[in-house]
mmCIF file of C-alpha atoms (C1' of nucleotides) in Angstrom:
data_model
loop_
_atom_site.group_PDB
_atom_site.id
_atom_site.type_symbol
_atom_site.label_atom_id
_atom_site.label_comp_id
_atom_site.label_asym_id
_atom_site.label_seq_id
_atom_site.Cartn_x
_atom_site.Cartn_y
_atom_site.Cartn_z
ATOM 1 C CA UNK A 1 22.919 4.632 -13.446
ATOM 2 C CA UNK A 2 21.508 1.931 -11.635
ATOM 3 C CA UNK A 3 20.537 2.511 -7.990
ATOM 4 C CA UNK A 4 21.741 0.329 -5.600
ATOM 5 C CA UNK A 5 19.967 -0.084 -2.124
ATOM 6 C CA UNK A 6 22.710 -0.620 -0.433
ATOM 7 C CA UNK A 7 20.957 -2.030 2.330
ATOM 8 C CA UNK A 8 21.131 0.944 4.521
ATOM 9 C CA UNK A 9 20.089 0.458 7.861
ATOM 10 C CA UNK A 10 17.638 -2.317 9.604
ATOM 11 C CA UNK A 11 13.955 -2.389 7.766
ATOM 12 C CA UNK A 12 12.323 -5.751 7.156
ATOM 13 C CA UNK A 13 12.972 -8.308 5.543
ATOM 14 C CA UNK A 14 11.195 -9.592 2.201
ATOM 15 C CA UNK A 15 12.316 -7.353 -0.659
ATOM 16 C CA UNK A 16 11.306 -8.107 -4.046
ATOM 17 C CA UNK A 17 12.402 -7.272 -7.271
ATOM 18 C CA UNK A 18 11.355 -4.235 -8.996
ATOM 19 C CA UNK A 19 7.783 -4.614 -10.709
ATOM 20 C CA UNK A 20 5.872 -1.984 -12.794
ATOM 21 C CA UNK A 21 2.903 -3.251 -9.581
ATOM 22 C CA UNK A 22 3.055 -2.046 -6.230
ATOM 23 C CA UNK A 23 1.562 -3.718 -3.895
ATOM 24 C CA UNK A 24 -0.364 -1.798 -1.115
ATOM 25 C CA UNK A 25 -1.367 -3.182 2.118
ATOM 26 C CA UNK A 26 -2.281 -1.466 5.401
ATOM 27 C CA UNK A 27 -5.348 0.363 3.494
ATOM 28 C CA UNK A 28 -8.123 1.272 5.770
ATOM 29 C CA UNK A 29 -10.288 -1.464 5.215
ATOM 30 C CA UNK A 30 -13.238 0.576 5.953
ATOM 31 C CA UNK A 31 -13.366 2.251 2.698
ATOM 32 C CA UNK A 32 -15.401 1.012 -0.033
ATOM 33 C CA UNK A 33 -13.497 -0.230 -2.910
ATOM 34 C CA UNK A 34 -14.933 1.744 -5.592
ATOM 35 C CA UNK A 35 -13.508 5.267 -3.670
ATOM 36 C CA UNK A 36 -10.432 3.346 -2.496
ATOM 37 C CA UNK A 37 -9.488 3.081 -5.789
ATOM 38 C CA UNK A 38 -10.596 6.142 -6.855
ATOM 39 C CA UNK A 39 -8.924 7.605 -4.638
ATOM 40 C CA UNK A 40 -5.427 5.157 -4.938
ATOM 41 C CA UNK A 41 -5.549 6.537 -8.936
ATOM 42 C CA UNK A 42 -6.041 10.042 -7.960
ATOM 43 C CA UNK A 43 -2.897 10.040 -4.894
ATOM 44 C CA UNK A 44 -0.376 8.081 -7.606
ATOM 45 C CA UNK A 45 -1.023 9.416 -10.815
ATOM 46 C CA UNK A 46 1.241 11.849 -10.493
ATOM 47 C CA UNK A 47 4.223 9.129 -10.826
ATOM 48 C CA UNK A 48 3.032 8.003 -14.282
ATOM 49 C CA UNK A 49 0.713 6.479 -16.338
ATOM 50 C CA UNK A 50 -1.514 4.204 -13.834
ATOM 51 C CA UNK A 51 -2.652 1.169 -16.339
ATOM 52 C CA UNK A 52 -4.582 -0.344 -13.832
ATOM 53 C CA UNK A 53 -5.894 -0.335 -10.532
ATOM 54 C CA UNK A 54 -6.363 -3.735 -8.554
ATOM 55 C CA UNK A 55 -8.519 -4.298 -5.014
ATOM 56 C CA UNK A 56 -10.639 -7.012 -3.768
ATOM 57 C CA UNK A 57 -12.804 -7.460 -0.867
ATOM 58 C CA UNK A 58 -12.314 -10.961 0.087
ATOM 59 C CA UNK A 59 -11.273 -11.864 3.136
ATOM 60 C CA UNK A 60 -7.492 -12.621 2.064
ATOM 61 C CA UNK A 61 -7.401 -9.337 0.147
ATOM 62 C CA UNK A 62 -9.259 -6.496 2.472
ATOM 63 C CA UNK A 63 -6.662 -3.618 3.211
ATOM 64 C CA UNK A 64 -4.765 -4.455 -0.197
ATOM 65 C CA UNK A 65 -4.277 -3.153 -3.627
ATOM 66 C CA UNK A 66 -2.222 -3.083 -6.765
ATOM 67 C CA UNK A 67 -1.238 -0.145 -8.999
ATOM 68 C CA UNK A 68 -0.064 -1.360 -12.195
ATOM 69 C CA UNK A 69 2.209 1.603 -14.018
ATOM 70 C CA UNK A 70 3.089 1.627 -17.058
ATOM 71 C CA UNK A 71 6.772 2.231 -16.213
ATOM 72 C CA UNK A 72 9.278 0.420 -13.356
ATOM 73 C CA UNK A 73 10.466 3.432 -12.970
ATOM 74 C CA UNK A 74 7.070 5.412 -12.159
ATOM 75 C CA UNK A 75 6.585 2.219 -9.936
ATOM 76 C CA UNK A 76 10.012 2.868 -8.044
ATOM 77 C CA UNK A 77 9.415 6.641 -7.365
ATOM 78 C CA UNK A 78 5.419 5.561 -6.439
ATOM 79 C CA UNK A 79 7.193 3.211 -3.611
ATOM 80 C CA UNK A 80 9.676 5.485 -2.425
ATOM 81 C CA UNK A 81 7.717 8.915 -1.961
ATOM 82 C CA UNK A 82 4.724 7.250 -1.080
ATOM 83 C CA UNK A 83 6.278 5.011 1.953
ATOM 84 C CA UNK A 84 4.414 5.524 5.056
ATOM 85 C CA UNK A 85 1.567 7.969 3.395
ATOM 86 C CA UNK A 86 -1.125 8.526 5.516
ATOM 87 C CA UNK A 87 -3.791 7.466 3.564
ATOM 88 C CA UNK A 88 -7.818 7.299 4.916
ATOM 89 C CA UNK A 89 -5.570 7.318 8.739
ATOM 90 C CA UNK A 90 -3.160 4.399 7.910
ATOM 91 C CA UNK A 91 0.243 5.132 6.802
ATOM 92 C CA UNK A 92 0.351 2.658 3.465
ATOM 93 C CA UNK A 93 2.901 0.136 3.167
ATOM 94 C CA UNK A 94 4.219 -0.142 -0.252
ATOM 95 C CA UNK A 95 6.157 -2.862 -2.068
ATOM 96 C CA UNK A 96 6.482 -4.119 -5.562
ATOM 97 C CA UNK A 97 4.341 -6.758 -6.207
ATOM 98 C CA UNK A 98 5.561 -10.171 -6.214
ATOM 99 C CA UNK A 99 4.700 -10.884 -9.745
ATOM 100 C CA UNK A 100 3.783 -9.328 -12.742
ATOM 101 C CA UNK A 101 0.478 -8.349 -13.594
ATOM 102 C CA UNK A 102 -1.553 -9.736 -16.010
ATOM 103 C CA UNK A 103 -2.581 -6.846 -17.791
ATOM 104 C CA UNK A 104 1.291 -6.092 -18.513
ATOM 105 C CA UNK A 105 2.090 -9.614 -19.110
ATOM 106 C CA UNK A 106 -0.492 -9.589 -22.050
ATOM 107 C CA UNK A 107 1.096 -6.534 -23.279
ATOM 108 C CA UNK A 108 4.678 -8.425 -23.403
ATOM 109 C CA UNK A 109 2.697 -11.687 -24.610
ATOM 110 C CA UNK A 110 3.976 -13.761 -21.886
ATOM 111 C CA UNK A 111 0.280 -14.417 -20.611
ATOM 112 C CA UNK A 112 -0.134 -17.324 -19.851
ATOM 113 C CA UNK A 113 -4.099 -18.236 -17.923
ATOM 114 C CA UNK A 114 -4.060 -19.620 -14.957
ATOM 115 C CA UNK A 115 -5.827 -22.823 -15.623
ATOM 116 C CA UNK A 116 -4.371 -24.710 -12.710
ATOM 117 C CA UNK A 117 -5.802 -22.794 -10.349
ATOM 118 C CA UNK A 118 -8.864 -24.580 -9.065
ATOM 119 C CA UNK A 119 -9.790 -24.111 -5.232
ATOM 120 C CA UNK A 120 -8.038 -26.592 -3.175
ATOM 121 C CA UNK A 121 -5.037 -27.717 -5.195
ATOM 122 C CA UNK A 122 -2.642 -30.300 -4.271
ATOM 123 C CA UNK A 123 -0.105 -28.338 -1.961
ATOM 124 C CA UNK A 124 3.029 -30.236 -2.221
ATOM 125 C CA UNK A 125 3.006 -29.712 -6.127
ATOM 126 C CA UNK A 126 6.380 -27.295 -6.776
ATOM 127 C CA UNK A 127 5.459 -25.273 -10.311
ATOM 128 C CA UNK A 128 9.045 -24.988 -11.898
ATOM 129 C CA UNK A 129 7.939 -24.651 -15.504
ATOM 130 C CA UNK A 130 8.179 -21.133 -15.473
ATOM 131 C CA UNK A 131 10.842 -21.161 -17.856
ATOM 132 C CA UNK A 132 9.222 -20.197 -21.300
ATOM 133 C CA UNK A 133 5.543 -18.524 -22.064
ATOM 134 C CA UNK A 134 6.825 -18.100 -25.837
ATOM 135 C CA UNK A 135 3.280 -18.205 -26.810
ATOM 136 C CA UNK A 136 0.143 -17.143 -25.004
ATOM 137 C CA UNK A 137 -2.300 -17.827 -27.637
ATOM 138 C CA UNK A 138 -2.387 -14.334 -29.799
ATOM 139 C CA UNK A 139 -0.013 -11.714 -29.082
ATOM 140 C CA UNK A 140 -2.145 -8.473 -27.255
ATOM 141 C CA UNK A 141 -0.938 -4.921 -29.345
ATOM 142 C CA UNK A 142 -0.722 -3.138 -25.886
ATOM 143 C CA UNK A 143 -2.638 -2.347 -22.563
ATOM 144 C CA UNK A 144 -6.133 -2.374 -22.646
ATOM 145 C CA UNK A 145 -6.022 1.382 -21.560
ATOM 146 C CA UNK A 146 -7.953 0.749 -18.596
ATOM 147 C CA UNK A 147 -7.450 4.236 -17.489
ATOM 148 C CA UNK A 148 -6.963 7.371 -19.884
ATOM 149 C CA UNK A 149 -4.072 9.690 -18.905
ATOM 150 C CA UNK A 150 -6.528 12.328 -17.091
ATOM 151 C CA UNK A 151 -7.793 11.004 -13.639
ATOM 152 C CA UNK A 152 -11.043 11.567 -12.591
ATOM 153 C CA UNK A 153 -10.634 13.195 -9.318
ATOM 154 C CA UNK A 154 -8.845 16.209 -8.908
ATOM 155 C CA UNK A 155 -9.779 17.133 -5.679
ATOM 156 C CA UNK A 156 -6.789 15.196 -4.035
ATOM 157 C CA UNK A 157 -4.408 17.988 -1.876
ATOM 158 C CA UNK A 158 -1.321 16.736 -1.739
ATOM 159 C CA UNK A 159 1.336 13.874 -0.065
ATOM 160 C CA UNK A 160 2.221 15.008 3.316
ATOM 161 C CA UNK A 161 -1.635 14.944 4.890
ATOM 162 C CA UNK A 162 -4.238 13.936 2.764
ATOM 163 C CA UNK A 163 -7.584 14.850 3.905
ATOM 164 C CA UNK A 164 -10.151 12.454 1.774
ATOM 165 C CA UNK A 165 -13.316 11.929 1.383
ATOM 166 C CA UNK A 166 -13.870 9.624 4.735
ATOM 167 C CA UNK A 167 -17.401 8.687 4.751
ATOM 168 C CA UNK A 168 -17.833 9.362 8.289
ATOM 169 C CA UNK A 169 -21.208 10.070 8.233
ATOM 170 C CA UNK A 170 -23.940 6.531 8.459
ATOM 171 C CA UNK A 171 -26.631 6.208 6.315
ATOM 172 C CA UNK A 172 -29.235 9.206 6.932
ATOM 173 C CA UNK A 173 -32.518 9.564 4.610
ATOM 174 C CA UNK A 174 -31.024 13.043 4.579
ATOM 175 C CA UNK A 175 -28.530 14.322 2.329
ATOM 176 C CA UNK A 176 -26.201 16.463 2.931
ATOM 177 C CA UNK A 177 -24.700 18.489 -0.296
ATOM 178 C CA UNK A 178 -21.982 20.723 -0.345
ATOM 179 C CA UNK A 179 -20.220 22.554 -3.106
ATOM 180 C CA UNK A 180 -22.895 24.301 -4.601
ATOM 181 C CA UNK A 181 -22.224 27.018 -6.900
ATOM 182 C CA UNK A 182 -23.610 30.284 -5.582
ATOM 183 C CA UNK A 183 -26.261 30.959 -7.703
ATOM 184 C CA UNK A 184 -27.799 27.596 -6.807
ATOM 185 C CA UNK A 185 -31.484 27.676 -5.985
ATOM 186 C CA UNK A 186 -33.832 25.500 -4.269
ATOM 187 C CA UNK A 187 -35.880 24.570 -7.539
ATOM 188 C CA UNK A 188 -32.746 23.712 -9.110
ATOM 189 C CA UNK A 189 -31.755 21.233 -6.671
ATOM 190 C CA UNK A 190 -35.874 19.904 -6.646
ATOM 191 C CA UNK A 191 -34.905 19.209 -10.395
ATOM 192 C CA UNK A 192 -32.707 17.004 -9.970
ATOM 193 C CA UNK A 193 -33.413 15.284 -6.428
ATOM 194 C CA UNK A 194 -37.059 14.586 -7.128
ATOM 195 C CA UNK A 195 -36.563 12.015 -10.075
ATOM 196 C CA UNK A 196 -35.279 9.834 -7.213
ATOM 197 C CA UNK A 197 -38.040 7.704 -5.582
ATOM 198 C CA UNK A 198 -38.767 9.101 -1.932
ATOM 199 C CA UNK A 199 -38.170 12.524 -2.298
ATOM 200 C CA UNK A 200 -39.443 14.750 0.370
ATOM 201 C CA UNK A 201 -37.515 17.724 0.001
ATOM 202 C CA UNK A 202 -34.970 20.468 -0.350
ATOM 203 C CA UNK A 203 -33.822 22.492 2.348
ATOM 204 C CA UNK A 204 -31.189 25.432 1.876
ATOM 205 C CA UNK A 205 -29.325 27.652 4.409
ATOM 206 C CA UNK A 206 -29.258 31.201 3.856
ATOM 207 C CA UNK A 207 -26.772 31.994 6.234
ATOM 208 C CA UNK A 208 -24.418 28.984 4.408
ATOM 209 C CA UNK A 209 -24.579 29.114 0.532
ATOM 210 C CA UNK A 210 -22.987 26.344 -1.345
ATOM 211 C CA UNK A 211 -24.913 23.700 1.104
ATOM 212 C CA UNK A 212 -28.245 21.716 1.298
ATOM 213 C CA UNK A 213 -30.277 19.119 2.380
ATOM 214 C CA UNK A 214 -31.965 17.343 0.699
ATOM 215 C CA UNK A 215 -34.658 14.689 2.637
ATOM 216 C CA UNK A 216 -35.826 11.162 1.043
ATOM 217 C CA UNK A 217 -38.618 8.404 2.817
ATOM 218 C CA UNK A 218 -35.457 6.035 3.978
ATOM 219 C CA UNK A 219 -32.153 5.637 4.009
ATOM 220 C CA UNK A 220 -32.209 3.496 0.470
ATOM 221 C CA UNK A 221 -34.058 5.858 -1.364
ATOM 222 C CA UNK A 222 -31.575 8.204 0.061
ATOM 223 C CA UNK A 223 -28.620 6.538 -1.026
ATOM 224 C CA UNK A 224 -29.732 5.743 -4.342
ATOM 225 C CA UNK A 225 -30.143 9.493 -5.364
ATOM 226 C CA UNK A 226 -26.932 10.176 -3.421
ATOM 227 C CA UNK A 227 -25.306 7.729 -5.691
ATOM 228 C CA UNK A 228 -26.597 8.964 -8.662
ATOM 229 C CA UNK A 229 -25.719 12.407 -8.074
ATOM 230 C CA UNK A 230 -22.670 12.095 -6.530
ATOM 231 C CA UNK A 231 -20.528 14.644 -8.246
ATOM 232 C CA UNK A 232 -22.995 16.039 -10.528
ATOM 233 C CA UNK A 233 -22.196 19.504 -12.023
ATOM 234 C CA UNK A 234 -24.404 22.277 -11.997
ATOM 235 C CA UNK A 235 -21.988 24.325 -13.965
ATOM 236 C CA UNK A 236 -18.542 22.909 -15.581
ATOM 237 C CA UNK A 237 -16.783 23.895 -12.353
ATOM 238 C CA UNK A 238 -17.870 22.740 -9.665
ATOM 239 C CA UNK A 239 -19.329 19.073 -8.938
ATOM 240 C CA UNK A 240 -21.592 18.897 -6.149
ATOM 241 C CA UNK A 241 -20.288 16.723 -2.540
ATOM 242 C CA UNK A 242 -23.212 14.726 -1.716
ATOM 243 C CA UNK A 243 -22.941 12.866 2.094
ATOM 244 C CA UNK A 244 -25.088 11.342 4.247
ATOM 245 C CA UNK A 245 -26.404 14.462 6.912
ATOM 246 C CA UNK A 246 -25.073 14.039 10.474
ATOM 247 C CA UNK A 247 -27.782 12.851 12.716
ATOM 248 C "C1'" DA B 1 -1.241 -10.254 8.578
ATOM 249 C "C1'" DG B 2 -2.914 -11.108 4.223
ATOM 250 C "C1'" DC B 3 0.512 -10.973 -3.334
ATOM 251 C "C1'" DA B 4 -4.339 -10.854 -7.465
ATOM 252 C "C1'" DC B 5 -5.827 -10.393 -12.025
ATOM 253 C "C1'" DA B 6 -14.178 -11.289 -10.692
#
DNA sequence: AGCACA
């Protein structure tokens, strides 16, 4: 049962073999890589096992990932259904990488380091001695699990219009939280905001439950309880949504 | 646009 794209009509150029990676591009570069991945894991893990997750900030790289699955086949369905995905605004482009990962390659034991790979390398040198990687040193047992089979977030709706997490707000010495569980009280959220320097204080709505604010010195203090919070639960249920406050 | 493995 092998599928055959039978070329079907127009589309690009450049297709490359099947690859347990896909390779991502288009991303909102905007996003901060931590959440972009975060939030790559959460969107494709219902395709397979995701081994690894892949994104760098460089200038070459921004807008860019790679999902490494376990399976081709988790890869294949990954790059069909999520084609065009509108993902943090951008539709994502999806191929399969170009070649194989590392972290599957030292699974197979046909990882081989990249020693020659020093800055500015002689250009005109052709590499053709790709035949054989018999050997890579010791054989690795299997993937280095880099993610367990239960992603973190499970807050992700659904393909078809994904509404994430945008960080739309700037930085703000205020906090806004959301997600509160209704019997939340003010001293509750004191507890745990004041062991971050700069706390001024907790404000609550009465007309609103499940919100607060929550007001530091400056924006770093701010940001440092923000991150240190971030998703904290006040009962098993229900993690807190910690953003900056609108100004 | 841009295919890496910090």
């Amino acid at each position: 049962m092998a599928e055959n794209n039978s070329g079907g009509g127009g589309g690009g150029g450049g297709e490359v073999e099947a690859n347990q990676t896909i390779y991502i591009n288009n991303l909102n570069e905007k996003i901060k890589l931590d959440e972009l991945k975060k939030s790559l894991l959460a969107v494709f893990s219902q395709f397979g096992k995701i081994v690894e997750v892949l994104a760098f900030k460089t200038l070459k790289h921004k807008g860019q990932a790679w999902l490494v699955f376990e399976d081709v086949s988790s890869a294949t369905k990954a790059l069909h259904q999520m084609q065009g995905f509108p993902f943090y605004d951008k539709p994502m482009r999806i191929q399969y990488a170009k070649t194989k990962s590392d972290v599957i390659a030292k699974a197979d034991g046909t990882f081989v380091p990249r020693e020659r790979r020093k800055r500015h390398e002689e250009k005109g040198k052709k590499r053709k001695e790709q035949h054989d990687a018999s050997q890579a040193g010791m054989p690795i047992p299997a993937y280095a699990g880099t993610y367990g089979s239960a992603p973190p977030l499970s807050q992700i709706p659904y393909p078809g219009g994904v509404k994430l997490p945008e960080a739309p707000a700037p930085p703000n010495n205020i906090l806004f939280v959301q997600n509160l569980p209704q019997e939340t009280t003010p001293m509750m959220l004191q507890m745990l905001f004041c062991q971050y320097a700069g706390f001024k204080e907790v404000r609550m709505v009465e007309a609103k439950p499940g919100i607060a604010f929550v007001e530091y010195g400056d924006e770093m203090q701010s940001t440092v309880a923000m991150q240190e919070l971030q998703s904290f639960k006040l009962t098993p249920q229900s993690s807190m949504l910690i953003t900056y406050a609108k100004k």
